[in-house]
Short mmCIF file of C-alpha atoms in Angstrom, two decimals:
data_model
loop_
_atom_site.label_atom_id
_atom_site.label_comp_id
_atom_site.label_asym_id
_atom_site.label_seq_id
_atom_site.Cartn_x
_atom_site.Cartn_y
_atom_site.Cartn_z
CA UNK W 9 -163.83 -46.79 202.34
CA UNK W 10 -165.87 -44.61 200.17
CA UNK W 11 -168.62 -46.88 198.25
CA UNK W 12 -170.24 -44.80 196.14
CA UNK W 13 -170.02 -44.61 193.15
CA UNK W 14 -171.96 -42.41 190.56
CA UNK W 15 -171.99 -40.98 187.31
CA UNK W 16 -174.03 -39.81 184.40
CA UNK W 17 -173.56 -42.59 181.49
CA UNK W 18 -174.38 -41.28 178.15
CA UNK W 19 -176.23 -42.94 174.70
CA UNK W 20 -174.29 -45.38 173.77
CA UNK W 21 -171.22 -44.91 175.65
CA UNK W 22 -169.05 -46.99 177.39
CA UNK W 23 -167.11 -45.82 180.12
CA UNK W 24 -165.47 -46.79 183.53
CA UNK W 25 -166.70 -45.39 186.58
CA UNK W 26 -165.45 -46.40 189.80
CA UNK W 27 -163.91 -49.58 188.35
CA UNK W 28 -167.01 -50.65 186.68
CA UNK W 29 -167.48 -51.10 182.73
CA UNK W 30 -170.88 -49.52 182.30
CA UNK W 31 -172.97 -49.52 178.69
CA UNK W 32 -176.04 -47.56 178.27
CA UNK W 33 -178.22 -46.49 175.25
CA UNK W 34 -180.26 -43.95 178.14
CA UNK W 35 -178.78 -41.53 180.98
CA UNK W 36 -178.07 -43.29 184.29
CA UNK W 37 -176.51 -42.84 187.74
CA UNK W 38 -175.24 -46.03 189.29
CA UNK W 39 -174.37 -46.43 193.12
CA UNK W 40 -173.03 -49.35 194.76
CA UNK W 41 -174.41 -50.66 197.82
CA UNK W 42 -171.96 -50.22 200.99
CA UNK W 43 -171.05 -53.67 202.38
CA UNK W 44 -168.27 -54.17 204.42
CA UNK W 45 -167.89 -58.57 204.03
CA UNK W 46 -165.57 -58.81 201.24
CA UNK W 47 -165.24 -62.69 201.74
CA UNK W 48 -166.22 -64.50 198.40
CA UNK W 49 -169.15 -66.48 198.48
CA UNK W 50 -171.06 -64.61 200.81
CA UNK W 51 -174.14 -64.41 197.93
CA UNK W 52 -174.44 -60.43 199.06
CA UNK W 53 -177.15 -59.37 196.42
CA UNK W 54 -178.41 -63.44 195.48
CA UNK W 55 -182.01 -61.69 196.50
CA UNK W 56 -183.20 -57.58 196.31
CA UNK W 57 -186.68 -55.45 197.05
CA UNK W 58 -186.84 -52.11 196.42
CA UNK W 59 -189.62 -49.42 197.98
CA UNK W 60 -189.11 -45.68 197.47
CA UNK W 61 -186.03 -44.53 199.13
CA UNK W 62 -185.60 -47.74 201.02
CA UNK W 63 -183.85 -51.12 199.87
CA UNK W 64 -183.58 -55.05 201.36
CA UNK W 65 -181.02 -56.70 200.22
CA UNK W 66 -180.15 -60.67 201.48
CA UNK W 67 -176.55 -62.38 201.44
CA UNK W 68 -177.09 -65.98 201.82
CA UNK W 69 -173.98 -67.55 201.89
CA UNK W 70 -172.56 -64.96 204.73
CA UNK W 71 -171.17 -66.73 208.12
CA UNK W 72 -173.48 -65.21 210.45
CA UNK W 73 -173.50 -67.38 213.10
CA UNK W 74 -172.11 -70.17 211.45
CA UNK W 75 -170.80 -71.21 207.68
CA UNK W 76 -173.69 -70.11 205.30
CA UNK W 77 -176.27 -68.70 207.64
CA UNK W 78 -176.59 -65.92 205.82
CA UNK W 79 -177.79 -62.31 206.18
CA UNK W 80 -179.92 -59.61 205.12
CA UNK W 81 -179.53 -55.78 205.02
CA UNK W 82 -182.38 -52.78 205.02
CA UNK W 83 -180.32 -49.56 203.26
CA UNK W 84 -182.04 -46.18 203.01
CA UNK W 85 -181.21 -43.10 200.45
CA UNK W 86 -180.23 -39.81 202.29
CA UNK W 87 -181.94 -37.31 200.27
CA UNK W 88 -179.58 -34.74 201.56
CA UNK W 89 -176.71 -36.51 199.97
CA UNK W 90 -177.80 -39.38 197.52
CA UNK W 91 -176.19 -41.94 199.55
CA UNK W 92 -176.88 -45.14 200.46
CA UNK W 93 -176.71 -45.79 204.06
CA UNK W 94 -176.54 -49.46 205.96
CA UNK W 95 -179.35 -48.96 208.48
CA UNK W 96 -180.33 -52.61 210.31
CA UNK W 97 -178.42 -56.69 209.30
CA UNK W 98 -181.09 -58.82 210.02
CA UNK W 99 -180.60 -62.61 210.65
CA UNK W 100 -183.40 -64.88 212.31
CA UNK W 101 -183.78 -65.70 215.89
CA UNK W 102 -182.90 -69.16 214.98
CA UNK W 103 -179.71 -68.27 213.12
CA UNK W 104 -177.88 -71.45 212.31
CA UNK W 105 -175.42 -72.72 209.79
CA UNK W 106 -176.28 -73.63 206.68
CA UNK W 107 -179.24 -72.04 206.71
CA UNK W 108 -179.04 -69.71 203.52
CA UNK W 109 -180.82 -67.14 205.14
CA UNK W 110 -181.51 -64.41 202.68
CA UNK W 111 -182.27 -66.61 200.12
CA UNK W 112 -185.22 -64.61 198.93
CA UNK W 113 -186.17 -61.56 200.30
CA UNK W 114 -189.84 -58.83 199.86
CA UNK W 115 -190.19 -55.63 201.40
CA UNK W 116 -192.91 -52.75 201.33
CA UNK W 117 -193.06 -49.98 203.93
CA UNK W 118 -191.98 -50.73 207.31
CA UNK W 119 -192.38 -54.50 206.54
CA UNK W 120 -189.32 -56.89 205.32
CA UNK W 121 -189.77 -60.23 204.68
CA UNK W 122 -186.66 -62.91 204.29
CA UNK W 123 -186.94 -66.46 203.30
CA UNK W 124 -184.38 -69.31 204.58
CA UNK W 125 -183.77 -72.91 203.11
CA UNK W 126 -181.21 -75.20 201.73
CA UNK W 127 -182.89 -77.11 198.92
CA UNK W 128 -185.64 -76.16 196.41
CA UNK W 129 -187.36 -79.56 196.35
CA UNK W 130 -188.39 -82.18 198.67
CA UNK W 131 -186.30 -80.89 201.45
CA UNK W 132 -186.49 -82.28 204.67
CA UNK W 133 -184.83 -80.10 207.07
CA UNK W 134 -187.27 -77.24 208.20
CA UNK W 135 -187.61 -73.86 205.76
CA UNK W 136 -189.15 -70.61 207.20
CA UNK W 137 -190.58 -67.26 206.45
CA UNK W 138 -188.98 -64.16 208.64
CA UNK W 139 -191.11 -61.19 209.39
CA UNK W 140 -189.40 -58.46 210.48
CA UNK W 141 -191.07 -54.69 211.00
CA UNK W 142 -189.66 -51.33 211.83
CA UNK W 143 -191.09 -49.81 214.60
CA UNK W 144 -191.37 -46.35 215.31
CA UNK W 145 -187.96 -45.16 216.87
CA UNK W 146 -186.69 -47.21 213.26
CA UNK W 147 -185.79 -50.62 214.76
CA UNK W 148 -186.50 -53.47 212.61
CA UNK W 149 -187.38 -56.46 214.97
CA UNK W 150 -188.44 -59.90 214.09
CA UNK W 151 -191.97 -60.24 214.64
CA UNK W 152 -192.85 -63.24 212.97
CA UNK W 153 -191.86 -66.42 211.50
CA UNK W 154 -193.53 -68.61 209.06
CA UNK W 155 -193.39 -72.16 207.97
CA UNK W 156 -195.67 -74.06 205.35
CA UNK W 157 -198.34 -76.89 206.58
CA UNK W 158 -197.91 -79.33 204.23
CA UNK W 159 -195.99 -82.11 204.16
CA UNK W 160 -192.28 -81.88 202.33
CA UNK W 161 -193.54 -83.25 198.89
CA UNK W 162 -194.43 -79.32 198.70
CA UNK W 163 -191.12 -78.73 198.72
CA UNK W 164 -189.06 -76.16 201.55
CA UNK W 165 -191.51 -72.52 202.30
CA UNK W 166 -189.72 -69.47 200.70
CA UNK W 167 -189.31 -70.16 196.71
CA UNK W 168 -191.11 -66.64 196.48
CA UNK W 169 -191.72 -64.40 198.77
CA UNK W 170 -193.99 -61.42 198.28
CA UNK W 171 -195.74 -58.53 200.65
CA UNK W 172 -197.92 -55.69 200.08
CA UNK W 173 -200.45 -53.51 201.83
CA UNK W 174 -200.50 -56.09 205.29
CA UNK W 175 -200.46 -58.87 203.30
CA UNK W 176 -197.77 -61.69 202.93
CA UNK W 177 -197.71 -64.30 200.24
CA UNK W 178 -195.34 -67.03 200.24
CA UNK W 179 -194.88 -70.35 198.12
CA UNK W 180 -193.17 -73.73 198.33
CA UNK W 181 -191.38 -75.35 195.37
CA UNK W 182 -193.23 -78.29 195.11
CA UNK W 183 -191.48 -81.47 194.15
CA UNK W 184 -190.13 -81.67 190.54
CA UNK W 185 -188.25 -84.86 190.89
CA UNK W 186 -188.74 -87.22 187.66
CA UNK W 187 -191.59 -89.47 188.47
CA UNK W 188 -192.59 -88.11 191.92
CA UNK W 189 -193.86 -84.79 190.70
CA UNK W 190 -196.24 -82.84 192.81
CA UNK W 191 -197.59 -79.35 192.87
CA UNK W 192 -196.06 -76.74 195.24
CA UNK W 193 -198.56 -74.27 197.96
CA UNK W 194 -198.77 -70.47 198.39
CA UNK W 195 -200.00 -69.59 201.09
CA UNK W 196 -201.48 -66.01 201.91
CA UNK W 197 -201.35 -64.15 205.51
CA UNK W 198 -202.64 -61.29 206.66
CA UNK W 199 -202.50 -58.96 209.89
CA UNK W 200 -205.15 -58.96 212.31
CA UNK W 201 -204.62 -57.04 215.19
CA UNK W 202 -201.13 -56.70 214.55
CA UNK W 203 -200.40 -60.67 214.09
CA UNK W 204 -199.93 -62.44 211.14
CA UNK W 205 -202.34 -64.88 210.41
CA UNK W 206 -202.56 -67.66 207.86
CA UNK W 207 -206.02 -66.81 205.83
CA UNK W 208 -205.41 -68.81 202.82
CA UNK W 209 -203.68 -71.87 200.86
CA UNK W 210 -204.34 -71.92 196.89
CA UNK W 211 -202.74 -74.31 194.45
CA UNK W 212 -202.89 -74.51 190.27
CA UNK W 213 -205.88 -76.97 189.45
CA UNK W 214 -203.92 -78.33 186.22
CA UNK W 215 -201.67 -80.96 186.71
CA UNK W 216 -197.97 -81.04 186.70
CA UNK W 217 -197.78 -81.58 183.08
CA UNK W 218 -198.55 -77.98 182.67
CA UNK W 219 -195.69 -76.95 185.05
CA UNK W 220 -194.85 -77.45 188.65
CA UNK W 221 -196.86 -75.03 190.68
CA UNK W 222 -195.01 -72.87 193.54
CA UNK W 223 -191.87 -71.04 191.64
CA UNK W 224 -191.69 -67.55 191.21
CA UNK W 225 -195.05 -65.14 192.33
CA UNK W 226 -195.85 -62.22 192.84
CA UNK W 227 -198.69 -60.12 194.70
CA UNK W 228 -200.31 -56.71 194.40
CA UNK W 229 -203.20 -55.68 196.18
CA UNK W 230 -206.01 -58.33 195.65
CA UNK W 231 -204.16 -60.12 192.57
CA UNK W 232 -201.63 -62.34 192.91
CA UNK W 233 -199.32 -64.96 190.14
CA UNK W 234 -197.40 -68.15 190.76
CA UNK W 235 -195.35 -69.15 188.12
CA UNK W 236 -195.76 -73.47 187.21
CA UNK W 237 -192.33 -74.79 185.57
CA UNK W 238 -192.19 -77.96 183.87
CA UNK W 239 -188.66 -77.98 184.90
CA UNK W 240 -186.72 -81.22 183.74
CA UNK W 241 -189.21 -82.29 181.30
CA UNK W 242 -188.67 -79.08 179.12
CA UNK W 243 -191.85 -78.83 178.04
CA UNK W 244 -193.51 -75.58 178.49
CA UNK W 245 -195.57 -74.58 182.03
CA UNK W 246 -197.84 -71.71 182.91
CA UNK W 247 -198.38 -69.14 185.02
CA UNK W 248 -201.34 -68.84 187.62
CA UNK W 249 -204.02 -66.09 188.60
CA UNK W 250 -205.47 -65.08 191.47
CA UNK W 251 -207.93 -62.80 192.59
CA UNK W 252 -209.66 -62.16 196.13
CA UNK W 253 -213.27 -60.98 196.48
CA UNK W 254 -214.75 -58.66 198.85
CA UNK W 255 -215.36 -61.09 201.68
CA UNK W 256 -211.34 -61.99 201.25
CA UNK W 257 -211.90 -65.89 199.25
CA UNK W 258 -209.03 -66.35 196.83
CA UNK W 259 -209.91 -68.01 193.55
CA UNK W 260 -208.27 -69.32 190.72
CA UNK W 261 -209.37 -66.60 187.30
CA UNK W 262 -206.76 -67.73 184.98
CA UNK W 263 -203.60 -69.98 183.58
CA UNK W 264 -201.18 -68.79 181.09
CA UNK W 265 -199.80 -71.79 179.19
CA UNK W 266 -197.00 -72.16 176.62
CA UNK W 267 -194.58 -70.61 179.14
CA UNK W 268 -191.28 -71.62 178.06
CA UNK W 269 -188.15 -71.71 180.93
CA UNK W 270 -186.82 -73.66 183.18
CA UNK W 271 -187.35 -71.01 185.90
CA UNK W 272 -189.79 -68.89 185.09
CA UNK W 273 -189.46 -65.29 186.05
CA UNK W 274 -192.16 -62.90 186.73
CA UNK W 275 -193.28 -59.28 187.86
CA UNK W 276 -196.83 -58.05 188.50
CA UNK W 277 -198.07 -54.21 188.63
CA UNK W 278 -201.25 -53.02 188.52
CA UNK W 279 -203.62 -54.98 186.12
CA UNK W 280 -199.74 -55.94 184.48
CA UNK W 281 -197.79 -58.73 184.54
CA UNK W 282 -194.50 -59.50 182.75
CA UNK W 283 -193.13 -63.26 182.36
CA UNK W 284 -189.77 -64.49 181.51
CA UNK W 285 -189.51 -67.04 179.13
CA UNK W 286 -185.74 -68.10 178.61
CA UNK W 287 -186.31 -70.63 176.10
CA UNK W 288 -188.71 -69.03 173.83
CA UNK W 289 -188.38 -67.84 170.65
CA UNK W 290 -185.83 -68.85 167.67
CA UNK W 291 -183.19 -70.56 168.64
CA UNK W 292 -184.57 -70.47 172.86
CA UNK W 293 -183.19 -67.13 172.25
CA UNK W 294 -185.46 -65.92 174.68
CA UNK W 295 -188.16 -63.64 175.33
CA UNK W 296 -190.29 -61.50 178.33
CA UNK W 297 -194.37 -61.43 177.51
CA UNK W 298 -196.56 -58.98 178.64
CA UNK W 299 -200.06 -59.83 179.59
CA UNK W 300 -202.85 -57.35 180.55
CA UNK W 301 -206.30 -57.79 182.56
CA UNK W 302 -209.06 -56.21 180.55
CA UNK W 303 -212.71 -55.12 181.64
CA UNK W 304 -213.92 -58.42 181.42
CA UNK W 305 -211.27 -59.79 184.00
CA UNK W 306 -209.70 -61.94 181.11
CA UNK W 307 -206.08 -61.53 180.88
CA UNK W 308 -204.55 -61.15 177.77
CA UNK W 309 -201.17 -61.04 175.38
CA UNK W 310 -200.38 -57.39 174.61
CA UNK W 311 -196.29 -57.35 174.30
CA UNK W 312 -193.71 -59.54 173.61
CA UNK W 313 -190.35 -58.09 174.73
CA UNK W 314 -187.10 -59.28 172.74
CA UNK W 315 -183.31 -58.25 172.55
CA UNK W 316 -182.33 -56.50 169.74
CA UNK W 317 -179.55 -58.91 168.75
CA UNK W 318 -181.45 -62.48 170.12
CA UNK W 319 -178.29 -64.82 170.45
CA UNK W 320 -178.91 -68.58 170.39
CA UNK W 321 -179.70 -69.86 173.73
CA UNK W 322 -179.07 -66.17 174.85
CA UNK W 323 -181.05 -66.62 178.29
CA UNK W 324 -182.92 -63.54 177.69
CA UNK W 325 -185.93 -63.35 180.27
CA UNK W 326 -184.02 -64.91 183.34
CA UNK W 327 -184.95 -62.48 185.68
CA UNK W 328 -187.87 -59.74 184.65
CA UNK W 329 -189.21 -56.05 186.48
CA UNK W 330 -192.07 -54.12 185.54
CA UNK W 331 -193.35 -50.69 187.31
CA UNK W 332 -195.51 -48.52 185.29
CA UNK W 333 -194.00 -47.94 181.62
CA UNK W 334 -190.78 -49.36 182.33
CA UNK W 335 -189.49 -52.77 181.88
CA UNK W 336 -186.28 -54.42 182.62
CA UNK W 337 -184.99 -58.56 181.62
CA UNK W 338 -182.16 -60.19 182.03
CA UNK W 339 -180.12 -61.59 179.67
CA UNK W 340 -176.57 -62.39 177.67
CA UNK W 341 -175.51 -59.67 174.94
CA UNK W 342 -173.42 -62.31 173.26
CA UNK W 343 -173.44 -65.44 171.81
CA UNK W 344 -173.11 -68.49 174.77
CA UNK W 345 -169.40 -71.03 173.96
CA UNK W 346 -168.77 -73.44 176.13
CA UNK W 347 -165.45 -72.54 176.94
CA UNK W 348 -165.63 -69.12 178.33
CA UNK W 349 -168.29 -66.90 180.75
CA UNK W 350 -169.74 -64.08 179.43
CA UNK W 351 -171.72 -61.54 181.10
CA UNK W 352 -174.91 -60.58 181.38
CA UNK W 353 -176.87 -57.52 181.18
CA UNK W 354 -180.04 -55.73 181.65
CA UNK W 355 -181.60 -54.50 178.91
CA UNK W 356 -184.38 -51.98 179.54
CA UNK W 357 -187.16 -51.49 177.53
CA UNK W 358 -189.91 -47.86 177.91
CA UNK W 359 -193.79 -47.77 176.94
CA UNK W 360 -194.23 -44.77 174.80
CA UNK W 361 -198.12 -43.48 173.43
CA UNK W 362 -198.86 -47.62 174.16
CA UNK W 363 -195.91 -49.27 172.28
CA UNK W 364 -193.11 -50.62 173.82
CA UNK W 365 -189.42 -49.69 173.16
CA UNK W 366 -186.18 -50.90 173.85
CA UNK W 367 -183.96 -48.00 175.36
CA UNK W 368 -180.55 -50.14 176.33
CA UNK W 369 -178.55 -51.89 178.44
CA UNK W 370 -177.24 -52.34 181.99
CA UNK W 371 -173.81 -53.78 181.59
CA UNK W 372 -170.85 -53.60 183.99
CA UNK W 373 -169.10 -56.71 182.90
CA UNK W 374 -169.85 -59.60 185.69
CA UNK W 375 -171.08 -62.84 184.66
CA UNK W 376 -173.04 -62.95 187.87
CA UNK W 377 -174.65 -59.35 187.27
CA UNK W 378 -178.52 -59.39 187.44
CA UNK W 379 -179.40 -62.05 189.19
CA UNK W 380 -182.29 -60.54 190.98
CA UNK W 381 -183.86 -57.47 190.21
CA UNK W 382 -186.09 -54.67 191.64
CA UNK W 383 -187.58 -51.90 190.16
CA UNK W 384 -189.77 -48.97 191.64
CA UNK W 385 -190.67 -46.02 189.57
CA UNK W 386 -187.03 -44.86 187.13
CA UNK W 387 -184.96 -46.91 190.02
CA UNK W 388 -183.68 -50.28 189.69
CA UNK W 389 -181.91 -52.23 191.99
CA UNK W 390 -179.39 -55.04 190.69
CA UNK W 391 -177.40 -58.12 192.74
CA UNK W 392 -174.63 -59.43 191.41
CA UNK W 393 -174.12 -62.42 193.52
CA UNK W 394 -171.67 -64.74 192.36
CA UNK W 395 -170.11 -67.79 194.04
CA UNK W 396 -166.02 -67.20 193.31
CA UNK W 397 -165.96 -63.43 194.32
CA UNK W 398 -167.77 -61.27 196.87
CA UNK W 399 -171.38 -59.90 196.18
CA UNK W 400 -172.55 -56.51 195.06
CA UNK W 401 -175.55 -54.71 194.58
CA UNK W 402 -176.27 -51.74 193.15
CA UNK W 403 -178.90 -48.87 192.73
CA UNK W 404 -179.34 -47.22 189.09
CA UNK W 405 -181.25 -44.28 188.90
CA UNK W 406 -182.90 -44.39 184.76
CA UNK W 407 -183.79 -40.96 183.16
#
C-alpha cells in the first residue's frame, strides 16, 4: 500500500489529495505517516516529536502485548525520495495491557523518550518514563526507565515529557480532585557517564489556587516551563519558569498568571514561549500568547495570537508550536452546536520585520485532527488520533 501522499496546496484553495480535504492560505506538501494497524482506537498519532529529518510518533491504545498497551514508532525522511520510512516500534520492557504506552512522547537526536499511564490524577497503579537511544549500527534500545518519587497525590509520571541536549524533564499531574488539590513534580535528569540520573525536583511555590502545577512543560537548554491549570474550578492558572545556573541549581525566575484553559498548552524556543489559552478572549473564543525573556531575565507579553474569525467557545489554543518565526494553534474554524462534530484545524501564523501574521490553515476535515503537534524549522508534524476510527499522522512541509 502506497502511503504517501503529497501535493502542492495553493492560497486559498481547497482541494483533495489522496482522499484528504486540505485548506491552505500558504504553499504546502502534506505526507501521511505509513502505519500498517488500521484497527480503530489504536490512538496512532494521540502524541508526536519532531527533530530534523527524524519523527516519534506514540499509539496508545494499540494491542501490543495486550488490549491498550500501546506503541510508539521512530520514522525517518529519505532525502533521496521524500519518504517517510517506519524504522524501529518501540514498546517497554514491561509491556502490559492497559498500559497506554505512548501516551506522551519527546525526542531529540538519537534520544526518544515515551511516557505510559492510565489516569492523569491520583493514580495508583505505577506510571513510568521510557528511555530509549539509538546506538550506532541505528538500533533504538531501551536504556532507561523512569518513575516519580513522590507519593500518588502527585499524580501518575509522564503528563509531559520533554528532552534536549542530555537532559530529560518529566512532570506528574498532580491531584486536581475538588477539595484534595495538590501540586504536581517535574523532575529533571541528566546523563552522567552514560546513565541517567535524577539531579533535580522543582515545584510552583504558589498555591493551587493559581493552577495545578505539573501539566504541560517544556525544556530548552537551561530554561524550562510547566504549565499550572486550575482545572475544574475554571478560574485562570499560570505558567512556571525555570532557569539553571552554572553549577546546575534550578530555580524558580517567574509565574505567568491569568492563564485561561482547562489544559493549558505550551511551546518553548529560545528565549520564546507560546501558551494556549482556550478560554480567553470574547466569548472563551480563545487565544495563544507570546511571552519573551528580555536582558533583564524578566519575561514579558509581546503577542497575542487570535483566529481571524474567533467563534464562541471556538477552542482556539488547544494545542500550540513555536520554532523560530513560525507559529502554529489549534483550533475550530466554525461555530461549536451541540448536535454535530466539527473539525478542527491548524491555523499558522509567520513573524515578519517583528510583527506577527496569520498565513492560514491546516484543514483536512477530521474532528480528531491536531491533537498534538510538532514543529521544527517550515515542518510540522500533526496526529489525528481519534477514538471511533484508526489514527494518522502526518508531516506538512510550510513554504
Amino acid at each position: 500500500m502506497k502511503y504517501f501522499t503529497h501535493g502542492c496546496l495553493l492560497k486559498f484553495g481547497a482541494i483533495l489529495v489522496g482522499g484528504l480535504v486540505c485548506t491552505f492560505c500558504v504553499q504546502a506538501q502534506i505526507t501521511r505517516l505509513p502505519h500498517a494497524d488500521t484497527t480503530s482506537g489504536n490512538y496512532f498519532g494521540t502524541s508526536v516529536a519532531l527533530d530534523g529529518s527524524r519523527a516519534i510518533v506514540g499509539a496508545s491504545g494499540e494491542a501490543s502485548c495486550g488490549a491498550g498497551a500501546g506503541a510508539a514508532y521512530i520514522f525517518e525522511l529519505a532525502d533521496s525520495t521524500g519518504y517517510w520510512h517506519e524504522k524501529a516500534r518501540l514498546v517497554p520492557s514491561d509491556c502490559e495491557e492497559g498500559f497506554a504506552f505512548g501516551r506522551k512522547v519527546a525526542l531529540d537526536g538519537d534520544v526518544a523518550l515515551v511516557a505510559g499511564s492510565q489516569e492523569y490524577f491520583a493514580a495508583e497503579r505505577l506510571s513510568a518514563i521510557y528511555v530509549f537511544e539509538r546506538n550506532g549500527s541505528g538500533t533504538w534500545a531501551q536504556t532507561g526507565r523512569l518513575t516519580s518519587a513522590g507519593h500518588n497525590r502527585e499524580g501518575p509520571a509522564g503528563a509531559a515529557v520533554a528532552v534536549h541536549d542530555d537532559r530529560i524533564l518529566f512532570t506528574t499531574a498532580g491531584d486536581a480532585t475538588l477539595g484534595n488539590q495538590m501540586h504536581g513534580t517535574a523532575y529533571i535528569y541528566e546523563k552522567v557517564n552514560g546513565t541517567w540520573l535524577l539531579k533535580h525536583r522543582v515545584t510552583g511555590s504558589d498555591d493551587v489556587s493559581t493552577g495545578i502545577f505539573g501539566g504541560n512543560a517544556a525544556l530548552h537548554f537551561d530554561r524550562l516551563a510547566v504549565a499550572g491549570s486550575a482545572y475544574f474550578s475554571r478560574s485562570a492558572g499560570s505558567v512556571y519558569l525555570f532557569e539553571s545556573d552554572r553549577e546546575g541549581s534550578w530555580s524558580e525566575v517567574a509565574r505567568l498568571g491569568g492563564i485561561e484553559g482547562f489544559f493549558i498548552s505550551l511551546d518553548m524556543h529560545g528565549d520564546e514561549l507560546l501558551v494556549g489559552q482556550t478560554t480567553a478572549g470574547r466569548n472563551e473564543s480563545g487565544q495563544a500568547t507570546l511571552f519573551a525573556r528580555d536582558s533583564t531575565g524578566a519575561w514579558l507579553k509581546t503577542a497575542t495570537l487570535e483566529p481571524p474569525t474567533p467563534y464562541r467557545k471556538g477552542a482556539f489554543g488547544t494545542e500550540v508550536a513555536l520554532y523560530g518565526d513560525r507559529a502554529l494553534v489549534v483550533g475550530y474554524d466554525e461555530q461549536l452546536r451541540l448536535n454535530f462534530n466539527v473539525d478542527r484545524v491548524v491555523y499558522i501564523f509567520a513573524r515578519s520585520s517583528g510583527q506577527w501574521h496569520y498565513q492560514g490553515i491546516i484543514d483536512i476535515g477530521e474532528a480528531a485532527f491536531g491533537n498534538s503537534i510538532d514543529l521544527y524549522n517550515q515542518t510540522a508534524l500533526l496526529g489525528a488520533a481519534g477514538s471511533t476510527d484508526a489514527g494518522a499522522a502526518y508531516v506538512i512541509q510550510i513554504w
